[in-house]
Coordinates of C-alpha atoms (C1' of nucleotides) in Angstrom, one line a residue:
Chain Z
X1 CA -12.7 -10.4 -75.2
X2 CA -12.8 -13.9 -73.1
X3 CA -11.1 -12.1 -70.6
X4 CA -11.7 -13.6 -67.0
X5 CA -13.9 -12.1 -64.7
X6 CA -13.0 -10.8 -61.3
X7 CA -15.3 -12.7 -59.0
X8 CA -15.9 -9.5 -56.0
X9 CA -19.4 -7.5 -56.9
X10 CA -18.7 -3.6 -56.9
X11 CA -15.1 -4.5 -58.1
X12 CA -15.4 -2.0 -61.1
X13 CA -16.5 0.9 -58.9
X14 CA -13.7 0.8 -56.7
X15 CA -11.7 1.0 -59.9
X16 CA -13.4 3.4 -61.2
X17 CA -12.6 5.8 -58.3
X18 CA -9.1 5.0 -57.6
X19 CA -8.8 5.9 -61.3
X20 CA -10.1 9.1 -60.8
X21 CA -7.8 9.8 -57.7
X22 CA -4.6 8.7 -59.8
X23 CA -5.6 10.8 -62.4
X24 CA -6.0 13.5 -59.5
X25 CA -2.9 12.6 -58.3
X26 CA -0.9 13.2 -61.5
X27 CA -1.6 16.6 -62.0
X28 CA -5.4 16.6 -63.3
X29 CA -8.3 19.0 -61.9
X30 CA -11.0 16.6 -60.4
X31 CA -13.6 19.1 -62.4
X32 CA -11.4 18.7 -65.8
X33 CA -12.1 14.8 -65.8
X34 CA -14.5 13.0 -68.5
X35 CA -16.2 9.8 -67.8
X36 CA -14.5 8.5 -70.6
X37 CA -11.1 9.5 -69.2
X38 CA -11.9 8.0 -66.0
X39 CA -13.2 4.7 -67.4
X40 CA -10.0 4.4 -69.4
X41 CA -7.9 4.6 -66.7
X42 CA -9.9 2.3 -64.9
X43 CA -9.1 -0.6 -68.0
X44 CA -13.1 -0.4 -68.4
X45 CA -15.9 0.4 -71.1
X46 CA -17.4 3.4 -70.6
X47 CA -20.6 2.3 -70.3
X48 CA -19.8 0.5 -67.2
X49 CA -19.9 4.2 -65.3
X50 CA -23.2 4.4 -65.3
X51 CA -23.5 0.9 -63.8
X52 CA -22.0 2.9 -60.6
X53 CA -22.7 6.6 -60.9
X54 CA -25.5 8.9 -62.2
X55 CA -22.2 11.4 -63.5
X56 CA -19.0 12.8 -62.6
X57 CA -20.5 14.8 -59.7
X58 CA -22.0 11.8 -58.3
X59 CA -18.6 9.8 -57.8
X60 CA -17.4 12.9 -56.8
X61 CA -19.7 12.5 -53.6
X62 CA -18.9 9.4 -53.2
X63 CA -15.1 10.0 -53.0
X64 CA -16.0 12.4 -50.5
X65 CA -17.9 9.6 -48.2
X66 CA -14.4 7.2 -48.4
X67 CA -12.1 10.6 -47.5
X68 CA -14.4 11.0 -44.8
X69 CA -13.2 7.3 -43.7
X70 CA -9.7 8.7 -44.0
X71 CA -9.4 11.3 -42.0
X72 CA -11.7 9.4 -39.1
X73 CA -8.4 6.7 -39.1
X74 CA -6.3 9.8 -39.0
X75 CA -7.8 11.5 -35.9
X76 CA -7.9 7.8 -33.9
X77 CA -4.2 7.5 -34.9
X78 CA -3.7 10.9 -33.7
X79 CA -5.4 10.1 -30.1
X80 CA -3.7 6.6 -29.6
X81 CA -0.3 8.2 -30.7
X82 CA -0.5 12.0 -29.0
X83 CA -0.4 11.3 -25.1
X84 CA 1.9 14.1 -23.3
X85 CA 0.7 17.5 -24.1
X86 CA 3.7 18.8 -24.2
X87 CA 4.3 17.3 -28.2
X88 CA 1.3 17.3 -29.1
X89 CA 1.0 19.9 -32.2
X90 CA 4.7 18.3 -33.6
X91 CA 2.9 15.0 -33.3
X92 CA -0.3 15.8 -34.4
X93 CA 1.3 17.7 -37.5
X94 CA 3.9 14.2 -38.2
X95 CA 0.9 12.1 -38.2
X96 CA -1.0 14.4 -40.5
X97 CA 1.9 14.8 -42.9
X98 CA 2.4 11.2 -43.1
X99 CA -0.8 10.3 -43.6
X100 CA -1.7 13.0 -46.1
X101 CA 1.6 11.0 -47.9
X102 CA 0.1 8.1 -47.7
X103 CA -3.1 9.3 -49.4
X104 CA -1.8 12.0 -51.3
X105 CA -4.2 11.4 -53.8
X106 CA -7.2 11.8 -51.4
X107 CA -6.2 14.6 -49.5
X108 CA -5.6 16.1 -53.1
X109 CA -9.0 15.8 -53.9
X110 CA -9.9 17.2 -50.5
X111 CA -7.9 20.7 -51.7
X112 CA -9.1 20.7 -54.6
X113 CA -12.6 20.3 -53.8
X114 CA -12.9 23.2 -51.4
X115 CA -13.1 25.5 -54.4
X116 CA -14.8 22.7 -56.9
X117 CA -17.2 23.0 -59.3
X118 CA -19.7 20.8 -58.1
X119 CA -21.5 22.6 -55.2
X120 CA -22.4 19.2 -53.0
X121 CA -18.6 18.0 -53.2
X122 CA -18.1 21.5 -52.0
X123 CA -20.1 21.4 -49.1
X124 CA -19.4 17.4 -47.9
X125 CA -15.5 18.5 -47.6
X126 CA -16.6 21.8 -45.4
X127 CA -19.0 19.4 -43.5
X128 CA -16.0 17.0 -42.7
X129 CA -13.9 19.9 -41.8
X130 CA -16.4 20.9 -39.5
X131 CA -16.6 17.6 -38.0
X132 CA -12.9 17.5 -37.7
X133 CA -13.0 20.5 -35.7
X134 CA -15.6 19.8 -33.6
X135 CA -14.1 16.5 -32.7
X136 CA -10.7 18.5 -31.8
X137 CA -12.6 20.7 -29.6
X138 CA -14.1 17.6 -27.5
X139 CA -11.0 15.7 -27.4
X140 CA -9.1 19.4 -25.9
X141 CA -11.8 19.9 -23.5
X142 CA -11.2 16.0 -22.4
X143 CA -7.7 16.3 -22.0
X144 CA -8.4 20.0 -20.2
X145 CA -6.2 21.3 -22.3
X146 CA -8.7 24.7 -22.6
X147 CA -10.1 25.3 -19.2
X148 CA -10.6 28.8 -19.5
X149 CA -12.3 29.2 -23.0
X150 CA -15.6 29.5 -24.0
X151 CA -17.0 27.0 -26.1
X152 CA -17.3 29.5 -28.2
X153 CA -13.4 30.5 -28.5
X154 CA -12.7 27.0 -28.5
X155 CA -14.8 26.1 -31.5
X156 CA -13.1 29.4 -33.0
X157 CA -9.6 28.1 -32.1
X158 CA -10.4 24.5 -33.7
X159 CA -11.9 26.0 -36.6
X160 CA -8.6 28.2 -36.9
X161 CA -6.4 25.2 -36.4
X162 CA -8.3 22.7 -39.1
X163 CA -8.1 25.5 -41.0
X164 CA -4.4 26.6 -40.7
X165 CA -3.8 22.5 -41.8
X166 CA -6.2 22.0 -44.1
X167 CA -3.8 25.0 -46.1
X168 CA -1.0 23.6 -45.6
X169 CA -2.6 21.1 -48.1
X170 CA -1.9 23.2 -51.1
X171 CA 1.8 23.7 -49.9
X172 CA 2.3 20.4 -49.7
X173 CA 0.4 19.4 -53.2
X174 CA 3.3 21.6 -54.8
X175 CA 6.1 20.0 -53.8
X176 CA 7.1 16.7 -55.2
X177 CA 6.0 13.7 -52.5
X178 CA 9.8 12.5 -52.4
X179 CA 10.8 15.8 -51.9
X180 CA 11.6 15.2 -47.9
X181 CA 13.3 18.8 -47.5
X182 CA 10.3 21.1 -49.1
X183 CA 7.9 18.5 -46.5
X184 CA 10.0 19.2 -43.4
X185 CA 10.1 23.1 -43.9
X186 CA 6.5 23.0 -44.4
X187 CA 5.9 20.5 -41.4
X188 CA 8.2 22.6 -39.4
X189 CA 6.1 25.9 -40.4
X190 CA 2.9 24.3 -39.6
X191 CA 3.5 23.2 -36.0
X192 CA 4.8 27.0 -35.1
X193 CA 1.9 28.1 -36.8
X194 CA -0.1 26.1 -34.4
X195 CA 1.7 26.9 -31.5
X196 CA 1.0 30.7 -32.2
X197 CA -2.4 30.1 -32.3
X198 CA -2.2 28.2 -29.0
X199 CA -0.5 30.9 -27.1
X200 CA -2.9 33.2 -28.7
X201 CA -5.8 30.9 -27.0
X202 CA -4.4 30.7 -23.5
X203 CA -3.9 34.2 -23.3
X204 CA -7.3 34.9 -25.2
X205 CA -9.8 36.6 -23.0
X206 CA -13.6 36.1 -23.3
X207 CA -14.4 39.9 -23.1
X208 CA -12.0 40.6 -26.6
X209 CA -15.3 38.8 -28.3
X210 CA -17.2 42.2 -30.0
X211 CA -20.9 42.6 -29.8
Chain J
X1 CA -21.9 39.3 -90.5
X2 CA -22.1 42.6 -91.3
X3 CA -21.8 43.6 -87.8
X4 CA -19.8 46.9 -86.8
X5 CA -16.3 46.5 -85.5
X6 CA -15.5 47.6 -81.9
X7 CA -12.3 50.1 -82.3
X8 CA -10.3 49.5 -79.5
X9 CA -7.5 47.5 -80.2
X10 CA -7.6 44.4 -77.7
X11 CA -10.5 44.3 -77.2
X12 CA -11.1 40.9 -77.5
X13 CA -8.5 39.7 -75.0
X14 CA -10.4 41.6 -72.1
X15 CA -13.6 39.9 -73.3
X16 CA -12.1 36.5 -73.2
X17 CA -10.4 36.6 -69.9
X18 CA -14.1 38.6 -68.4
X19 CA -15.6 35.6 -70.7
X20 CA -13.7 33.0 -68.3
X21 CA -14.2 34.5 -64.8
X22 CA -18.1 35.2 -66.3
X23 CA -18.4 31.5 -66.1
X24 CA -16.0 30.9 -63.2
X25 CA -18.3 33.1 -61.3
X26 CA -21.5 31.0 -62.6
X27 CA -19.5 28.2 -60.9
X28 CA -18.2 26.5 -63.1
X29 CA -14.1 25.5 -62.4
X30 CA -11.3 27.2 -64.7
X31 CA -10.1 24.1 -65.4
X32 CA -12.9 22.3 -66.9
X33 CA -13.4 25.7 -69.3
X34 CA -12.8 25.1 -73.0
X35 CA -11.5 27.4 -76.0
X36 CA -14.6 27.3 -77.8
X37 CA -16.4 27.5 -74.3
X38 CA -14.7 30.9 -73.5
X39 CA -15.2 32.7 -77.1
X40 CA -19.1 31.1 -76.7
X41 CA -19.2 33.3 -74.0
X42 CA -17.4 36.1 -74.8
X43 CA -19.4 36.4 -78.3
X44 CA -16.1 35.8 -80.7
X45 CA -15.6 32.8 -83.0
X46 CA -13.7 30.3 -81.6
X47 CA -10.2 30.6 -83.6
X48 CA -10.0 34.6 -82.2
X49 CA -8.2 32.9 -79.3
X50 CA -5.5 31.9 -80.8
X51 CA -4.7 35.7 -81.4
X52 CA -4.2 36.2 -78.0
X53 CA -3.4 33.1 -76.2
X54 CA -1.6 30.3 -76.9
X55 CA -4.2 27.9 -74.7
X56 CA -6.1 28.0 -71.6
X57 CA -3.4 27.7 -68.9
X58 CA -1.9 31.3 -70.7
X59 CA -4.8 32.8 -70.1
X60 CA -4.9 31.5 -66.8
X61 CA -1.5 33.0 -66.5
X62 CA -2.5 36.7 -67.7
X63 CA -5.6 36.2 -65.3
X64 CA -3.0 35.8 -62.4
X65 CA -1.4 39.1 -63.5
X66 CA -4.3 41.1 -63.5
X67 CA -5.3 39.8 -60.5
X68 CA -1.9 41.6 -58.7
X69 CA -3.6 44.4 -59.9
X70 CA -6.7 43.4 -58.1
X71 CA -4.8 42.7 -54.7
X72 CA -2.0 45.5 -55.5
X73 CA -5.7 47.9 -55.5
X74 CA -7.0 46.5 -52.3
X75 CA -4.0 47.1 -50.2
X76 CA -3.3 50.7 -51.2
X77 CA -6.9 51.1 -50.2
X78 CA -6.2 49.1 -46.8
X79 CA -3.2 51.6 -46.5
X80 CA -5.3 54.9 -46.4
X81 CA -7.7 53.8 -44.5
X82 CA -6.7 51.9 -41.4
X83 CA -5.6 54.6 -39.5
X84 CA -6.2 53.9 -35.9
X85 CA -4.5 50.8 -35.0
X86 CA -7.2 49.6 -32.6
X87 CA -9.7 48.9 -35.0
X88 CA -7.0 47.4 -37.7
X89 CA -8.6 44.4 -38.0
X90 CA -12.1 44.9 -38.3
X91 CA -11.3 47.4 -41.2
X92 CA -8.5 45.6 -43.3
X93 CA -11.5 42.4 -43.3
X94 CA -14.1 44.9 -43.9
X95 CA -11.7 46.0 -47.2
X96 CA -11.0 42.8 -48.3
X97 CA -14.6 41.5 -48.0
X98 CA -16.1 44.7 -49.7
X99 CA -13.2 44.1 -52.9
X100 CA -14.5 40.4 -52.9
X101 CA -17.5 41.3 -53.1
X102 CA -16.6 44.0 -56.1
X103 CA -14.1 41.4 -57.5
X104 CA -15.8 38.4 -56.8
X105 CA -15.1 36.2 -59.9
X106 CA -11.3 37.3 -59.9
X107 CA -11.1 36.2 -55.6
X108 CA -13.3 32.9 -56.9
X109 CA -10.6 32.7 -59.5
X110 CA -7.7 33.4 -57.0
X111 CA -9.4 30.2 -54.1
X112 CA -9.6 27.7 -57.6
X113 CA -6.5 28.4 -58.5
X114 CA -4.5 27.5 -55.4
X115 CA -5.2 23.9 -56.0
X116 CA -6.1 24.0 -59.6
X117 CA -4.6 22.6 -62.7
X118 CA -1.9 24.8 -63.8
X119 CA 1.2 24.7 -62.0
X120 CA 2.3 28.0 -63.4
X121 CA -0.7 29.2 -62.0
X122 CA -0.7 27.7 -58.9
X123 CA 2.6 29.3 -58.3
X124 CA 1.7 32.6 -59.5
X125 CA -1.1 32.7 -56.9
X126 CA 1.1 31.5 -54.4
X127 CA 3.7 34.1 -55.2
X128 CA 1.3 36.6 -55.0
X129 CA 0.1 35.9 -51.3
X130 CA 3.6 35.3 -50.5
X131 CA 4.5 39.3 -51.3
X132 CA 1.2 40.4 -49.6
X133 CA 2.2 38.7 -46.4
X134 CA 5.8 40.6 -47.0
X135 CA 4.2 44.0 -47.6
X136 CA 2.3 42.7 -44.7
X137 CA 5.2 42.7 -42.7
X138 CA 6.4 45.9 -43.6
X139 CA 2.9 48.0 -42.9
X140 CA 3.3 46.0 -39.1
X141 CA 6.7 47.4 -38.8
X142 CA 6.3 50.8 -40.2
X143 CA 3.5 51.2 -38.0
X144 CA 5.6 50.0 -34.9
X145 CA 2.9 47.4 -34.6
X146 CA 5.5 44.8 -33.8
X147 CA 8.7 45.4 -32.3
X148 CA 9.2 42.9 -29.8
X149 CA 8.8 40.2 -33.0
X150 CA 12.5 39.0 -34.9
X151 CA 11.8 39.3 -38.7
X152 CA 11.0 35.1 -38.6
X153 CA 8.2 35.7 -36.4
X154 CA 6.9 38.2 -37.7
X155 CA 6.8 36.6 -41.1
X156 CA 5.7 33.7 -39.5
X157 CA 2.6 35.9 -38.7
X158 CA 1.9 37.6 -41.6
X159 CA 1.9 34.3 -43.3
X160 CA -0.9 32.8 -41.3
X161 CA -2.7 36.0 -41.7
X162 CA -2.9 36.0 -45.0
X163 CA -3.5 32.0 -45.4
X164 CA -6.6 32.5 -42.8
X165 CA -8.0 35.3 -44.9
X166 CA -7.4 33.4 -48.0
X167 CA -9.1 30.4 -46.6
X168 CA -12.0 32.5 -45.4
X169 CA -12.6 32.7 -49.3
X170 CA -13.6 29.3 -49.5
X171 CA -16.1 30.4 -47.6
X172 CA -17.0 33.4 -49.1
X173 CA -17.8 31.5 -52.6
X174 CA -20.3 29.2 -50.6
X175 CA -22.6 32.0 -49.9
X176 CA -24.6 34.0 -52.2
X177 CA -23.2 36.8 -52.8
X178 CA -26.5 38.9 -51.6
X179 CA -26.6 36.8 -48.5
X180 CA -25.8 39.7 -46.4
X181 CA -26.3 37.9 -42.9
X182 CA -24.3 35.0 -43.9
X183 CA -21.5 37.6 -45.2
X184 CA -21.8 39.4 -41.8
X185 CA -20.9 36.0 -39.8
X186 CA -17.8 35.6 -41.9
X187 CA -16.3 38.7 -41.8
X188 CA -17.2 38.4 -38.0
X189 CA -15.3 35.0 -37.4
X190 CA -13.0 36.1 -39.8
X191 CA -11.8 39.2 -37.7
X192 CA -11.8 36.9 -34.5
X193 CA -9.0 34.4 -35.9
X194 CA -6.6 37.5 -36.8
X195 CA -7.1 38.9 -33.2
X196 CA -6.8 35.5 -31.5
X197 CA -3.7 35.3 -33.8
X198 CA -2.4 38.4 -32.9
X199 CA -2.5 37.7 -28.9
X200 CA -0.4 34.7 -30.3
X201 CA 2.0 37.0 -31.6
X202 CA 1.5 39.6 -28.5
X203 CA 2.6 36.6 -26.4
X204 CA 4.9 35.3 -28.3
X205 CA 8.7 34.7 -27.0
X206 CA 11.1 33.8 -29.7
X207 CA 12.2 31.3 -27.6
X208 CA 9.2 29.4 -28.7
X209 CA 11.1 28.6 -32.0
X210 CA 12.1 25.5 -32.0
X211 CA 16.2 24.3 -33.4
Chain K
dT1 C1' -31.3 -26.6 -61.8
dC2 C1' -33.6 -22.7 -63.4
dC3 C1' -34.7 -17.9 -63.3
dA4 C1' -34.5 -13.1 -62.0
dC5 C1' -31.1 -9.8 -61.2
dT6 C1' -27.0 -7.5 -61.3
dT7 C1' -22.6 -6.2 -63.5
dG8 C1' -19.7 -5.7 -67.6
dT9 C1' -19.2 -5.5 -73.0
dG10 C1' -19.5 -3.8 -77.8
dT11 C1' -21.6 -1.0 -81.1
dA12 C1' -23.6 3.2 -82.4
dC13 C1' -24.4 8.2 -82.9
dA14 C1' -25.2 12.9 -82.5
dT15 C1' -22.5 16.8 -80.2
dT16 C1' -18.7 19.1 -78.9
dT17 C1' -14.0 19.9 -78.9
dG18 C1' -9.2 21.8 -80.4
dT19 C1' -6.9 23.4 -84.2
dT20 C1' -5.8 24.6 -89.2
dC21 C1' -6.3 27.6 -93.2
dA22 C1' -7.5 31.1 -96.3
dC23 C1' -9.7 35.4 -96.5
dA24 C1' -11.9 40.1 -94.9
dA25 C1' -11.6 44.3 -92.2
dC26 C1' -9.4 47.5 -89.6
dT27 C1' -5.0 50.4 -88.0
dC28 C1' -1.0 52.9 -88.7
dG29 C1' 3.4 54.8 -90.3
dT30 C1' 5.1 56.9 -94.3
Chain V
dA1 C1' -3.3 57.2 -99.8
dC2 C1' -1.2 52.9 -99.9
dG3 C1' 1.0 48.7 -98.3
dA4 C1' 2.3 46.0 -94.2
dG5 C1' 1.0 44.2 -90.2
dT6 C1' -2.5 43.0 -87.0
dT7 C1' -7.0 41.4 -85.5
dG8 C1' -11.4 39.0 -86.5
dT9 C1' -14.2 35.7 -89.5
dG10 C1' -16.1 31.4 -91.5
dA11 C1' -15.7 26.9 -93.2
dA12 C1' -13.6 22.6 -92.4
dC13 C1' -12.2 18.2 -90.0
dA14 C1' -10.3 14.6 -87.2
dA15 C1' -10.7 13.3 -82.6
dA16 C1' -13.0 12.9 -78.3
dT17 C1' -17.1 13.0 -75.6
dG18 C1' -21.7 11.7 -73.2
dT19 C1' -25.2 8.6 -73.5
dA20 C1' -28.5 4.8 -75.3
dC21 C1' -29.4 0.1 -76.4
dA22 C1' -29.1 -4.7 -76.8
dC23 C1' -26.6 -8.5 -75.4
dA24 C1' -23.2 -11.8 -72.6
dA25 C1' -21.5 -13.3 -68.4
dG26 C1' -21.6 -14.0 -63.9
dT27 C1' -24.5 -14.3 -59.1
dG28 C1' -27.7 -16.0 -55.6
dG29 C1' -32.2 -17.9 -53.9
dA30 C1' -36.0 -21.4 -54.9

DNA sequence: TCCACTTGTGTACATTTGTTCACAACTCGT
DNA sequence: ACGAGTTGTGAACAAATGTACACAAGTGGA
């Protein structure tokens, strides 16, 4: 077709993986999706894929690199925005709701990743939770918010809290995103389930560790 | 072919839904499974589907039943078992990590699921870790293991019980399933988070609910 | 300006897919 | 033992898929 030319290089690629995500986003399995699926809902021959990515798996990866982006704006929104300790696990859960909302598709793709099929994406998502804890721990030691753990209980506790949210992903993937109720109850539920966990660290003693 | 015909009536509908797990367990994601996949697998000509389900997401369906059975087994094992309160924890993980283990394409199943294609399925899977967590809450009660908790609390508990244990599946499925040390670590760090959550609920006031 | 390079297009093709249909074999109540 | 209903088979086909190849359109450095 003489259709014009969009003049910004590696235009197609972002295309090609926000077209991906909205497919994600409406219902489709990340693993069900064909390159030829993909490159449709892009508006894009299907040869151009391979102009970007080896194969599905491979922009897979990639998708995984730009969540990681995500969730690194998250956690500095989370420490400009969370100052008295009081609020912090209602404020840290708000901001994570409402950014998960604001990038339903990606934190989708995050959930259903954890269990993919392709073992790599598998492993990048575990390796930004991971990261995601571990910055949690450093930024509760800084705010000595844990002056009687461990490192050891501490990294447990931030693994049990990234975990504990990162669930509350497939909660909030089955409720529709306008659905403000369903999100409250489940933003509600959340935070006590955080606070639990943080009574159960302050009052955690080093010697309940076995072996 | 003149091959001999196996008696049993139904006997094709078990080897189609051990057909899909068969390859779910290889690693491959439910949702990206095919009809003429499946019966491949299972040995059946393609159109010997149709007899027994009407597509894929059905059969994901009747998976989700028999895996109640699954779950409905492990618990009445957890019931004769844990005996002595103190080492509740340890022993219910050790159960659920030895069924895994004997189950393991059904619990691989059950992890993809959560966030997979099928919204009937997706809701089955959550409706089935919704009535563990409530026959969770009953065992806590009946064994006077909680009686300074209102019924919220308490729920509130069992809930992130069961979502930590069902997380620690995502774990489970990135380890070979002969990788004994890495097995060991999990089932150790899994047994930590329910005891850290447990002092959380020890310590708990209900006055900690918020509203 | 020209030339190498990158990015996107269109055509092509062998495979694979879901599904239909007519027929064979087995099961069971009478 | 026979006829109805169920369960499995094989051939068939339109549609979709992954991938290869040759070519057009843009880009940037000399």
């Amino acid at each position: 077709m003489a259709e014009r030319k969009r003049r910004k290089p590696g235009e197609t690629r972002d295309k090609l993986m926000e077209a991906a995500l909205t497919l994600v986003g409406k219902g489709r399995h990340f693993a069900s999706l064909g390159i030829r699926e993909v490159t449709r809902q892009a508006g894009v021959v299907p040869t151009a894929f391979y102009r970007h990515f080896r194969n599905m798996d491979d922009l897979g990866l990639q998708l995984v690199d730009e969540l990681g982006l995500v969730l690194r704006r998250m956690m500095r929104e989370a420490r400009q925005n969370v100052l008295q300790a009081d609020k912090l696990m209602e404020e840290s859960v708000a901001i994570f709701i409402s950014h998960v909302q604001q990038n339903r598709n990606f934190f989708i793709f995050m959930a259903q990743g954890l269990a993919g099929e392709s073992r790599a994406v598998q492993e990048g998502i575990r390796s930004e939770l991971r990261f995601f804890s571990s910055e949690l721990s450093n930024d509760l030691r800084r705010l000595r918010l844990a002056e009687h753990l461990g490192d050891a209980d501490l990294e447990l506790t931030c693994d049990l809290v990234v975990r504990t949210v990162a669930f509350s992903l497939t909660d909030l993937i089955g409720v529709e995103p306008d659905d403000d109720y369903q999100i409250e109850q489940i933003k509600k539920r959340t935070t006590r389930c955080l606070q639990l966990i943080f009574v159960g660290a302050a009052n955690w003693q080093t010697g309940n560790r076995p072996e």
